[in-house]
mmCIF file of C-alpha atoms in Angstrom:
data_model
loop_
_atom_site.group_PDB
_atom_site.id
_atom_site.type_symbol
_atom_site.label_atom_id
_atom_site.label_comp_id
_atom_site.label_asym_id
_atom_site.label_seq_id
_atom_site.Cartn_x
_atom_site.Cartn_y
_atom_site.Cartn_z
ATOM 1 C CA MET A 1 155.502 92.961 207.824
ATOM 2 C CA SER A 2 158.853 93.589 206.148
ATOM 3 C CA GLU A 3 159.483 89.817 205.837
ATOM 4 C CA GLU A 4 156.200 89.471 203.950
ATOM 5 C CA VAL A 5 157.136 92.302 201.583
ATOM 6 C CA THR A 6 160.608 90.826 201.048
ATOM 7 C CA SER A 7 159.100 87.373 200.399
ATOM 8 C CA THR A 8 156.585 88.825 197.921
ATOM 9 C CA ARG A 9 159.332 90.760 196.134
ATOM 10 C CA ALA A 10 161.500 87.642 195.953
ATOM 11 C CA LYS A 11 158.631 85.659 194.427
ATOM 12 C CA LYS A 12 157.919 88.435 191.888
ATOM 13 C CA ASN A 13 161.635 88.626 191.088
ATOM 14 C CA GLU A 14 161.819 84.848 190.572
ATOM 15 C CA LEU A 15 158.687 84.912 188.382
ATOM 16 C CA TRP A 16 160.207 87.735 186.311
ATOM 17 C CA GLU A 17 163.472 85.777 185.873
ATOM 18 C CA TRP A 18 161.617 82.663 184.708
ATOM 19 C CA THR A 19 159.440 84.704 182.333
ATOM 20 C CA ARG A 20 162.466 86.477 180.890
ATOM 21 C CA ALA A 21 164.356 83.194 180.416
ATOM 22 C CA LEU A 22 161.349 81.644 178.678
ATOM 23 C CA VAL A 23 160.902 84.632 176.336
ATOM 24 C CA ILE A 24 164.620 84.586 175.455
ATOM 25 C CA ALA A 25 164.459 80.828 174.775
ATOM 26 C CA ILE A 26 161.448 81.269 172.485
ATOM 27 C CA ILE A 27 163.125 84.107 170.589
ATOM 28 C CA LEU A 28 166.349 82.103 170.188
ATOM 29 C CA ALA A 29 164.429 79.038 168.974
ATOM 30 C CA PHE A 30 162.574 81.204 166.450
ATOM 31 C CA LEU A 31 165.796 82.795 165.176
ATOM 32 C CA ILE A 32 167.614 79.454 164.922
ATOM 33 C CA ARG A 33 164.715 77.812 163.066
ATOM 34 C CA THR A 34 164.192 80.803 160.777
ATOM 35 C CA PHE A 35 167.787 81.612 159.862
ATOM 36 C CA LEU A 36 170.088 78.709 160.759
ATOM 37 C CA PHE A 37 168.603 75.196 160.894
ATOM 38 C CA ALA A 38 165.244 73.559 160.231
ATOM 39 C CA PRO A 39 163.879 70.026 160.363
ATOM 40 C CA PHE A 40 162.683 68.417 157.120
ATOM 41 C CA ILE A 41 160.817 65.173 156.439
ATOM 42 C CA VAL A 42 161.705 63.262 153.275
ATOM 43 C CA GLU A 43 158.536 62.515 151.313
ATOM 44 C CA GLY A 44 158.756 59.933 148.573
ATOM 45 C CA GLU A 45 161.484 57.815 147.065
ATOM 46 C CA SER A 46 163.190 60.254 144.695
ATOM 47 C CA MET A 47 166.406 60.290 146.764
ATOM 48 C CA GLU A 48 166.622 56.531 147.439
ATOM 49 C CA THR A 49 169.099 54.982 148.408
ATOM 50 C CA THR A 50 170.763 58.074 149.825
ATOM 51 C CA LEU A 51 167.691 59.237 151.761
ATOM 52 C CA HIS A 52 164.554 57.257 152.539
ATOM 53 C CA ASN A 53 160.862 58.075 152.684
ATOM 54 C CA ASN A 54 159.806 59.546 156.073
ATOM 55 C CA GLU A 55 163.346 60.085 157.324
ATOM 56 C CA LYS A 56 163.790 63.285 159.273
ATOM 57 C CA LEU A 57 166.822 65.444 158.683
ATOM 58 C CA VAL A 58 168.357 68.784 159.589
ATOM 59 C CA VAL A 59 168.641 71.441 156.891
ATOM 60 C CA ASN A 60 171.387 74.057 157.204
ATOM 61 C CA LYS A 61 169.834 77.358 156.124
ATOM 62 C CA ALA A 62 172.835 79.542 156.974
ATOM 63 C CA VAL A 63 175.306 78.051 154.495
ATOM 64 C CA TYR A 64 173.654 79.695 151.484
ATOM 65 C CA TYR A 65 173.701 83.135 153.075
ATOM 66 C CA LEU A 66 177.464 82.853 152.586
ATOM 67 C CA ARG A 67 177.685 81.140 149.180
ATOM 68 C CA GLU A 68 175.713 79.523 146.355
ATOM 69 C CA PRO A 69 174.865 75.791 146.213
ATOM 70 C CA LYS A 70 177.563 73.553 144.709
ATOM 71 C CA PRO A 71 177.275 70.426 142.545
ATOM 72 C CA GLY A 72 176.898 67.262 144.602
ATOM 73 C CA GLU A 73 175.153 68.927 147.540
ATOM 74 C CA ILE A 74 171.714 67.728 148.584
ATOM 75 C CA ILE A 75 169.358 70.671 148.944
ATOM 76 C CA VAL A 76 165.797 71.467 149.931
ATOM 77 C CA PHE A 77 163.951 74.035 147.810
ATOM 78 C CA HIS A 78 160.462 75.469 147.409
ATOM 79 C CA ALA A 79 159.152 73.593 144.367
ATOM 80 C CA GLU A 80 155.522 74.583 144.802
ATOM 81 C CA LYS A 81 153.716 77.076 147.030
ATOM 82 C CA THR A 82 152.962 74.419 149.644
ATOM 83 C CA ARG A 83 155.625 71.803 148.955
ATOM 84 C CA ASP A 84 159.382 71.573 149.264
ATOM 85 C CA TYR A 85 161.523 69.081 147.322
ATOM 86 C CA ILE A 86 164.838 67.514 148.238
ATOM 87 C CA LYS A 87 167.273 66.821 145.373
ATOM 88 C CA ARG A 88 170.963 66.766 144.485
ATOM 89 C CA VAL A 89 172.591 69.742 142.744
ATOM 90 C CA ILE A 90 173.956 68.574 139.396
ATOM 91 C CA ALA A 91 174.972 71.832 137.716
ATOM 92 C CA VAL A 92 175.060 75.563 138.477
ATOM 93 C CA ALA A 93 174.578 78.801 136.531
ATOM 94 C CA GLY A 94 176.592 78.875 133.301
ATOM 95 C CA ASP A 95 177.006 75.086 133.140
ATOM 96 C CA THR A 96 175.640 72.875 130.387
ATOM 97 C CA VAL A 97 174.268 69.527 131.545
ATOM 98 C CA GLU A 98 173.198 66.470 129.536
ATOM 99 C CA VAL A 99 172.861 62.716 129.792
ATOM 100 C CA LYS A 100 174.044 60.422 126.983
ATOM 101 C CA ASN A 101 173.994 56.633 127.210
ATOM 102 C CA ASP A 102 173.212 56.730 130.939
ATOM 103 C CA GLN A 103 176.220 58.963 131.626
ATOM 104 C CA LEU A 104 176.017 62.466 133.104
ATOM 105 C CA TYR A 105 178.058 65.206 131.443
ATOM 106 C CA VAL A 106 178.535 68.724 132.754
ATOM 107 C CA ASN A 107 180.288 71.109 130.367
ATOM 108 C CA GLY A 108 181.157 68.124 128.183
ATOM 109 C CA LYS A 109 182.988 66.292 130.985
ATOM 110 C CA LEU A 110 181.852 62.950 132.385
ATOM 111 C CA VAL A 111 180.683 63.244 135.999
ATOM 112 C CA GLU A 112 181.193 60.249 138.276
ATOM 113 C CA GLU A 113 178.133 59.520 140.397
ATOM 114 C CA PRO A 114 179.093 56.857 142.960
ATOM 115 C CA TYR A 115 175.823 57.413 144.856
ATOM 116 C CA LEU A 116 173.983 55.858 141.860
ATOM 117 C CA ALA A 117 175.948 52.574 141.717
ATOM 118 C CA GLN A 118 173.406 50.530 143.665
ATOM 119 C CA HIS A 119 170.492 51.908 141.629
ATOM 120 C CA LYS A 120 172.185 51.325 138.288
ATOM 121 C CA ALA A 121 172.993 47.718 139.183
ATOM 122 C CA GLU A 122 169.413 47.089 140.315
ATOM 123 C CA ALA A 123 167.998 48.658 137.134
ATOM 124 C CA ARG A 124 170.203 46.376 135.009
ATOM 125 C CA ARG A 125 169.028 43.301 136.961
ATOM 126 C CA GLN A 126 165.425 44.311 136.285
ATOM 127 C CA GLY A 127 166.120 44.644 132.573
ATOM 128 C CA GLU A 128 166.081 48.450 132.405
ATOM 129 C CA PRO A 129 168.453 49.531 129.619
ATOM 130 C CA PHE A 130 169.144 52.904 131.275
ATOM 131 C CA PHE A 131 168.871 54.335 134.747
ATOM 132 C CA THR A 132 168.870 57.941 133.540
ATOM 133 C CA ASN A 133 167.200 58.566 130.202
ATOM 134 C CA ASP A 134 169.086 60.705 127.734
ATOM 135 C CA PHE A 135 168.253 64.372 127.469
ATOM 136 C CA PRO A 136 169.765 67.058 125.239
ATOM 137 C CA PRO A 137 172.149 69.709 126.567
ATOM 138 C CA VAL A 138 170.556 72.233 128.926
ATOM 139 C CA LYS A 139 172.337 75.529 129.616
ATOM 140 C CA ILE A 140 171.710 76.676 133.192
ATOM 141 C CA PRO A 141 170.699 80.369 133.348
ATOM 142 C CA ALA A 142 172.067 82.899 135.832
ATOM 143 C CA ASP A 143 170.850 82.479 139.413
ATOM 144 C CA HIS A 144 169.605 78.928 138.745
ATOM 145 C CA ILE A 145 170.739 75.362 139.412
ATOM 146 C CA PHE A 146 169.929 71.997 137.836
ATOM 147 C CA VAL A 147 168.824 69.313 140.311
ATOM 148 C CA MET A 148 168.020 65.605 140.054
ATOM 149 C CA GLY A 149 166.954 62.937 142.505
ATOM 150 C CA ASP A 150 169.270 59.995 143.097
ATOM 151 C CA ASN A 151 166.435 57.623 142.135
ATOM 152 C CA ARG A 152 166.396 58.815 138.531
ATOM 153 C CA LEU A 153 163.591 56.473 137.446
ATOM 154 C CA ASN A 154 161.294 57.924 140.130
ATOM 155 C CA SER A 155 162.134 61.611 140.510
ATOM 156 C CA HIS A 156 160.307 64.783 139.518
ATOM 157 C CA ASP A 157 163.264 67.135 139.100
ATOM 158 C CA SER A 158 164.873 69.662 136.717
ATOM 159 C CA ARG A 159 164.348 67.276 133.820
ATOM 160 C CA ALA A 160 160.614 68.000 134.233
ATOM 161 C CA ILE A 161 160.408 71.334 136.072
ATOM 162 C CA GLY A 162 163.479 72.998 134.539
ATOM 163 C CA PRO A 163 166.336 74.729 136.323
ATOM 164 C CA VAL A 164 165.548 75.855 139.870
ATOM 165 C CA ALA A 165 165.972 79.469 140.977
ATOM 166 C CA VAL A 166 168.635 79.797 143.682
ATOM 167 C CA SER A 167 166.256 82.147 145.514
ATOM 168 C CA THR A 168 163.934 79.176 146.191
ATOM 169 C CA VAL A 169 166.633 77.127 147.964
ATOM 170 C CA VAL A 170 165.885 76.631 151.665
ATOM 171 C CA GLY A 171 169.192 75.036 152.614
ATOM 172 C CA ARG A 172 171.555 72.069 152.470
ATOM 173 C CA ALA A 173 170.673 68.701 153.977
ATOM 174 C CA GLU A 174 173.205 68.006 156.731
ATOM 175 C CA PHE A 175 172.234 64.821 158.569
ATOM 176 C CA THR A 176 169.350 62.503 159.291
ATOM 177 C CA PHE A 177 168.264 62.299 162.906
ATOM 178 C CA TRP A 178 165.297 59.932 162.679
ATOM 179 C CA PRO A 179 164.952 57.029 162.874
ATOM 180 C CA LEU A 180 167.673 56.897 165.482
ATOM 181 C CA ALA A 181 169.113 53.660 164.087
ATOM 182 C CA ASP A 182 169.874 55.498 160.810
ATOM 183 C CA VAL A 183 171.494 58.721 162.071
ATOM 184 C CA ARG A 184 174.102 59.752 159.472
ATOM 185 C CA MET A 185 175.378 62.602 157.351
ATOM 186 C CA ALA A 186 173.261 63.359 154.264
ATOM 187 C CA ARG A 187 175.700 62.987 151.383
#
């Protein structure tokens, strides 16, 4: 009889250990997804050629608990109640941003944008006079950033929606993980 009791206790103990491990794993997954990292699917062509439609990437949520977004970083933010956008940070609070003659200026200084070279060359071949249309100086208010897609001819960004509140930023795009053939850092 004591062997049966011992065997039953061992089975209950093993079941409890498995249950506890599973609950801990679920809690850790929830915490990681909520506060540290999240998957994101690129929808549309606004970030071509840097990121492509339907690519899957990892968004680092933790980085902006420690600091504000910086120019050049690719971020995901809540643009609408049910939709997130992915764009590049161009300017931050206090900056003045404008485009003149297809050139980006932040605080009156020309900003080099090597990630646009392929797009600009293609636009010229297709007879487009400019890749980024001119817009007058925009002063970025406190707690906001100015974002634009890398595919300037096909991007709904701060030029249309205005500066983005930092509080709506989900995180920074770190790397693509799907499709597997295109795994790379998101820069």
